[in-house]
XYZ file of C-alpha atoms in Angstrom:
371
model
C 4.504 -4.489 20.303
C 2.105 -1.289 20.179
C 4.450 1.076 21.452
C 7.351 -0.270 18.728
C 4.545 0.178 15.897
C 3.644 3.594 16.779
C 7.396 4.818 16.934
C 7.731 3.199 13.447
C 5.078 5.392 12.341
C 6.311 8.578 13.787
C 9.821 7.650 12.522
C 8.033 7.178 8.863
C 6.327 10.315 9.303
C 9.412 12.412 10.104
C 11.820 10.740 7.527
C 9.938 10.713 4.766
C 10.744 13.871 2.302
C 7.803 15.992 1.697
C 8.607 15.891 -1.998
C 8.621 12.298 -2.575
C 5.545 11.975 0.033
C 3.519 14.182 -2.051
C 4.212 12.524 -5.349
C 3.383 9.230 -3.716
C 0.230 9.077 -2.175
C 0.089 5.153 -1.824
C 3.472 5.523 0.416
C 1.805 8.082 2.700
C -1.351 5.898 3.196
C 1.007 3.007 3.983
C 2.374 5.186 6.801
C -0.718 5.249 8.612
C -2.770 2.107 7.402
C -0.072 -0.384 8.365
C 0.827 0.779 11.671
C -3.105 1.030 12.482
C -3.403 -2.600 11.636
C -0.352 -3.537 14.050
C -1.927 -1.438 16.672
C -5.343 -3.260 16.504
C -3.350 -7.061 16.587
C -1.084 -6.180 19.149
C -4.117 -4.763 21.621
C -6.624 -7.280 20.798
C -5.944 -9.347 23.870
C -7.302 -6.136 25.914
C -10.639 -6.587 24.833
C -10.921 -9.956 22.772
C -12.022 -11.996 25.956
C -15.791 -13.244 26.285
C -18.610 -10.877 26.947
C -16.300 -7.739 26.045
C -19.332 -5.388 26.582
C -20.179 -6.592 30.112
C -16.597 -7.136 31.177
C -15.645 -3.439 29.811
C -18.356 -1.589 31.277
C -17.765 -3.438 34.546
C -14.620 -1.140 34.735
C -16.959 1.631 35.690
C -19.785 0.092 37.167
C -17.496 -1.461 39.709
C -16.039 1.577 40.932
C -18.422 1.607 43.864
C -19.226 4.353 46.604
C -16.791 6.398 48.589
C -16.942 9.589 50.651
C -17.992 12.757 48.704
C -15.028 15.147 48.949
C -12.254 16.835 46.690
C -13.351 17.742 43.338
C -17.079 16.671 43.770
C -19.213 13.533 43.936
C -21.226 11.445 41.565
C -24.897 9.824 42.358
C -24.937 6.057 41.622
C -28.487 5.318 40.003
C -30.094 2.187 39.075
C -32.923 2.025 36.334
C -34.426 -1.124 35.788
C -31.083 -3.009 36.069
C -29.200 -0.409 33.640
C -26.765 1.633 35.683
C -26.076 5.050 35.166
C -24.503 7.828 37.053
C -26.042 10.785 35.080
C -26.897 13.803 37.696
C -30.794 13.922 37.540
C -31.851 10.584 36.492
C -34.741 8.755 38.141
C -34.233 5.647 40.051
C -32.706 4.167 43.138
C -29.679 6.042 44.837
C -26.866 3.353 45.147
C -24.314 5.888 46.810
C -21.995 8.698 46.274
C -17.955 8.702 45.077
C -15.366 11.092 44.202
C -13.662 9.854 41.229
C -9.751 9.392 41.297
C -7.429 9.809 38.790
C -7.447 5.892 38.425
C -11.171 6.397 37.580
C -10.613 8.907 34.608
C -7.853 6.739 33.404
C -10.408 3.629 33.270
C -12.676 6.097 31.169
C -9.648 7.039 28.925
C -8.675 3.495 28.482
C -12.136 2.480 27.356
C -12.336 5.491 24.719
C -8.981 4.111 23.725
C -10.056 0.540 23.475
C -13.010 1.574 21.384
C -10.731 3.640 18.970
C -8.686 0.808 18.754
C -11.390 -1.772 17.807
C -13.889 0.250 15.728
C -12.638 1.043 12.263
C -16.011 1.773 10.641
C -15.491 5.371 10.114
C -13.204 7.871 7.829
C -9.836 6.424 7.443
C -10.323 3.664 9.563
C -10.532 5.930 12.748
C -13.049 7.793 14.902
C -10.152 9.514 16.410
C -10.552 13.000 14.155
C -14.088 13.353 14.831
C -13.719 13.064 18.681
C -11.023 15.881 18.304
C -13.528 17.840 16.340
C -16.390 17.157 19.251
C -14.052 18.252 21.846
C -12.935 21.692 19.414
C -16.562 22.460 18.751
C -18.005 22.145 22.476
C -14.933 24.308 23.645
C -14.751 26.988 20.848
C -18.148 28.579 21.588
C -16.584 30.491 24.437
C -16.807 34.237 24.429
C -14.621 35.783 27.083
C -16.954 39.124 27.032
C -20.000 37.588 28.295
C -18.479 34.277 29.903
C -20.696 32.180 27.914
C -20.315 28.988 25.908
C -17.093 26.755 26.210
C -17.091 22.935 27.068
C -18.546 23.535 30.578
C -22.246 22.486 29.889
C -21.998 20.150 26.752
C -25.231 22.141 25.383
C -24.610 20.395 21.852
C -26.799 17.747 23.226
C -29.665 20.067 22.382
C -31.217 21.759 19.569
C -30.834 24.353 18.065
C -26.819 24.160 19.010
C -26.522 20.583 17.709
C -28.128 21.406 14.454
C -25.793 24.520 13.846
C -24.035 23.766 10.427
C -20.525 23.834 11.780
C -21.820 20.943 14.044
C -23.132 18.671 11.122
C -21.883 15.194 11.564
C -20.608 15.166 15.268
C -23.637 12.843 16.115
C -21.215 10.232 15.203
C -18.899 11.107 17.696
C -21.654 11.634 20.396
C -22.939 8.237 19.820
C -19.604 6.848 19.640
C -19.127 7.874 23.317
C -22.269 6.320 24.714
C -22.583 4.893 27.231
C -20.274 6.006 29.953
C -22.322 5.620 33.322
C -21.106 8.394 35.636
C -18.830 11.036 34.044
C -20.609 14.340 32.669
C -20.834 14.781 29.042
C -18.739 17.907 29.396
C -15.680 16.172 30.722
C -16.219 13.253 28.459
C -16.292 14.846 25.298
C -13.160 16.877 26.214
C -11.492 13.973 27.659
C -12.299 12.114 24.409
C -10.431 14.702 22.475
C -7.643 14.342 24.500
C -7.357 10.575 24.180
C -7.880 10.625 20.381
C -4.996 13.166 20.122
C -2.609 11.004 22.008
C -3.722 7.812 20.851
C -3.034 9.270 17.117
C 0.551 9.850 18.420
C 0.219 13.538 19.310
C 1.286 15.318 22.386
C 0.300 14.612 25.988
C -2.490 16.992 26.684
C -2.791 17.624 30.573
C -6.664 17.488 31.470
C -8.664 18.128 34.517
C -12.405 17.202 35.262
C -14.851 19.774 36.989
C -16.963 20.720 34.181
C -20.975 20.336 34.851
C -23.547 19.465 32.131
C -26.271 22.363 31.779
C -29.684 22.521 30.120
C -31.094 23.961 26.968
C -31.353 27.225 28.164
C -27.580 27.530 27.842
C -27.212 26.853 24.198
C -24.948 29.169 22.359
C -26.173 31.286 19.239
C -25.001 30.220 15.916
C -22.008 31.593 14.366
C -19.368 31.353 17.373
C -17.341 28.555 15.536
C -15.043 29.255 12.371
C -16.166 29.626 8.864
C -13.793 27.775 6.609
C -14.735 29.705 3.639
C -13.649 32.914 5.074
C -10.090 34.444 5.633
C -7.493 35.995 8.081
C -9.972 38.860 9.397
C -12.696 36.277 10.295
C -10.220 33.864 12.233
C -8.962 36.825 14.180
C -12.337 37.727 15.283
C -13.637 34.458 15.912
C -10.624 33.061 17.976
C -9.934 36.793 19.274
C -13.387 36.513 21.006
C -12.157 33.539 22.823
C -8.883 35.047 23.950
C -6.227 33.471 21.297
C -3.526 35.647 19.625
C -2.017 34.862 16.127
C 0.503 32.286 17.320
C -2.390 30.416 19.091
C -4.682 30.711 16.218
C -2.063 28.911 13.765
C -1.109 26.339 16.774
C -5.070 25.430 16.949
C -5.168 25.030 13.139
C -2.772 22.275 13.148
C -5.588 20.000 14.237
C -6.321 19.964 10.448
C -3.398 17.464 10.258
C -6.580 15.133 11.048
C -9.629 14.087 9.419
C -11.223 15.343 6.383
C -14.141 17.332 5.094
C -17.693 16.123 3.789
C -19.991 17.653 1.021
C -22.729 16.710 3.105
C -21.650 18.379 6.086
C -19.313 21.561 5.556
C -19.951 21.308 1.861
C -16.098 20.855 1.503
C -14.439 17.564 0.339
C -11.303 15.868 1.009
C -8.348 15.489 3.487
C -5.685 18.296 4.566
C -2.874 15.634 4.553
C -1.874 12.057 3.350
C -2.129 10.572 7.051
C -5.359 12.012 8.409
C -5.115 9.631 11.336
C -1.627 10.496 12.511
C -0.827 13.704 14.277
C 1.924 15.702 12.671
C 2.994 18.807 11.456
C 2.571 17.936 7.909
C -0.332 20.305 7.677
C 2.048 23.310 7.753
C 4.782 21.591 5.522
C 2.264 20.948 2.818
C 0.739 24.527 3.219
C 4.452 25.807 2.716
C 5.788 22.872 0.291
C 3.043 22.335 -2.126
C 1.580 24.470 -4.461
C -2.126 25.224 -4.509
C -4.727 25.984 -7.006
C -8.427 26.749 -6.815
C -10.523 23.475 -7.491
C -12.867 23.541 -10.552
C -15.587 21.676 -9.098
C -19.342 22.138 -8.175
C -18.916 23.026 -4.673
C -17.599 25.814 -2.475
C -14.342 27.645 -3.207
C -11.458 25.030 -1.889
C -7.721 24.655 -2.764
C -6.381 21.639 -4.552
C -2.688 20.364 -4.246
C -1.158 20.532 -7.670
C 0.832 17.213 -7.355
C -1.470 14.628 -6.307
C -4.923 16.328 -6.618
C -6.172 14.337 -3.713
C -5.578 17.120 -0.910
C -7.409 20.103 0.086
C -7.069 23.115 1.805
C -9.842 25.839 2.844
C -9.700 29.654 2.533
C -9.077 29.856 6.159
C -6.068 27.256 5.651
C -4.636 29.577 2.901
C -5.148 32.544 5.177
C -2.266 31.267 7.369
C 0.447 31.655 4.555
C -0.950 34.740 2.841
C -0.797 36.725 6.190
C 2.715 37.459 7.051
C 2.109 37.533 11.182
C 0.343 34.128 10.642
C 2.855 32.733 8.154
C 5.844 33.251 10.436
C 4.346 30.680 12.870
C 3.578 28.202 9.909
C 7.225 28.378 9.235
C 8.195 27.681 12.783
C 5.767 24.549 13.074
C 6.667 23.278 9.606
C 10.479 23.271 10.673
C 10.393 21.508 13.807
C 7.313 19.107 15.031
C 8.482 19.092 18.477
C 7.833 22.787 18.715
C 4.416 22.519 17.046
C 3.381 19.767 19.500
C 4.784 21.740 22.809
C 2.656 25.090 21.755
C -0.362 22.773 20.201
C -0.475 21.139 23.650
C -0.540 24.307 25.611
C -3.337 25.966 23.344
C -5.413 22.872 23.316
C -5.397 22.904 27.445
C -6.357 26.633 27.051
C -9.301 25.699 24.802
C -10.570 22.820 26.559
C -10.670 24.994 29.733
C -12.195 28.094 28.412
C -15.025 29.492 30.765
C -14.971 26.611 32.920
C -15.314 27.379 36.961
C -12.856 24.581 38.273
C -12.561 24.015 42.196
C -9.479 22.411 41.225
C -6.086 24.249 40.536
C -4.057 24.137 37.342
C -1.229 22.049 39.344
C -3.955 19.200 39.739
C -4.197 18.706 36.022
C -4.133 15.173 35.302
C -1.627 13.343 32.493
C -3.302 10.289 31.402
C -1.291 7.568 29.934
C -1.770 6.210 26.255
C -3.157 2.767 25.895
C -0.386 0.461 25.115
């Protein structure tokens, strides 16, 4: 049933003409709300048994101890009856084990279960903010100094967690607690992969091997994109990480998801009518809609003329104002499968920037969506 509902939402997304979609926000909203209700009812039996919290966490606490080998082992601790697997915790050592693909699939499934069960966030889903967490913890990488990136999860600490670009990400971090053995660095990136796949996006190959680091490794402010700026800024920020124009435009497609908040970035509103469904609508709207500067008591942003319910940032508009960027916008707007394929590859690259993996690229895991 869940698979059928996902297919229905995807077909609806692709078969709805852009012009009619823009004119009828109710139709677009139904496109992602109705399938989500269907997903929730069809999956409820997965986590509706008595004592859900105990049974779901038992998936991880019951893994047990195995030989330390391969990609590395994890220490199993017990503190006052509460089991955790965080390296450096005080307490009784219970053993060492090497996680397998099955273990990571169990973590994925628990994240997906929470996404399905918890609708107390924007537009009924924590999915977009999990993608943002994965993006922001990875997007601090500097290729010249080989600092930053997802290896470390240094956003746990001030001052990095208090950087303006990271405002509101405590919601995603809190959502991901507790997971008893995986590093935060792996957990946050896996959460982004899970969110993309569960919101009908492409399959994102992923591999573990990131280690958490201490406060001394926090990155300086200013490494993440500023939505108030334009193409020169985009090339500087993404170029520092090693991305070219095509990759910049592909990564920007994540703006199909989520919305801006005045109490965080200062901007307000969603980019698309379906902010919990991964699609190429972001590009289609950039090209197909007319955008005017919004008249309001806030930072410069653009508003669609037809419905006046959508927004674009100056960095978004730069993608159609710059001819080198625009040619990729046009490609992705024309073919969502081209977008998905290139977004997949560049997302894998983003999540792995600066990570000293012991594993090989061919060891990446393909984790299955929760059905």
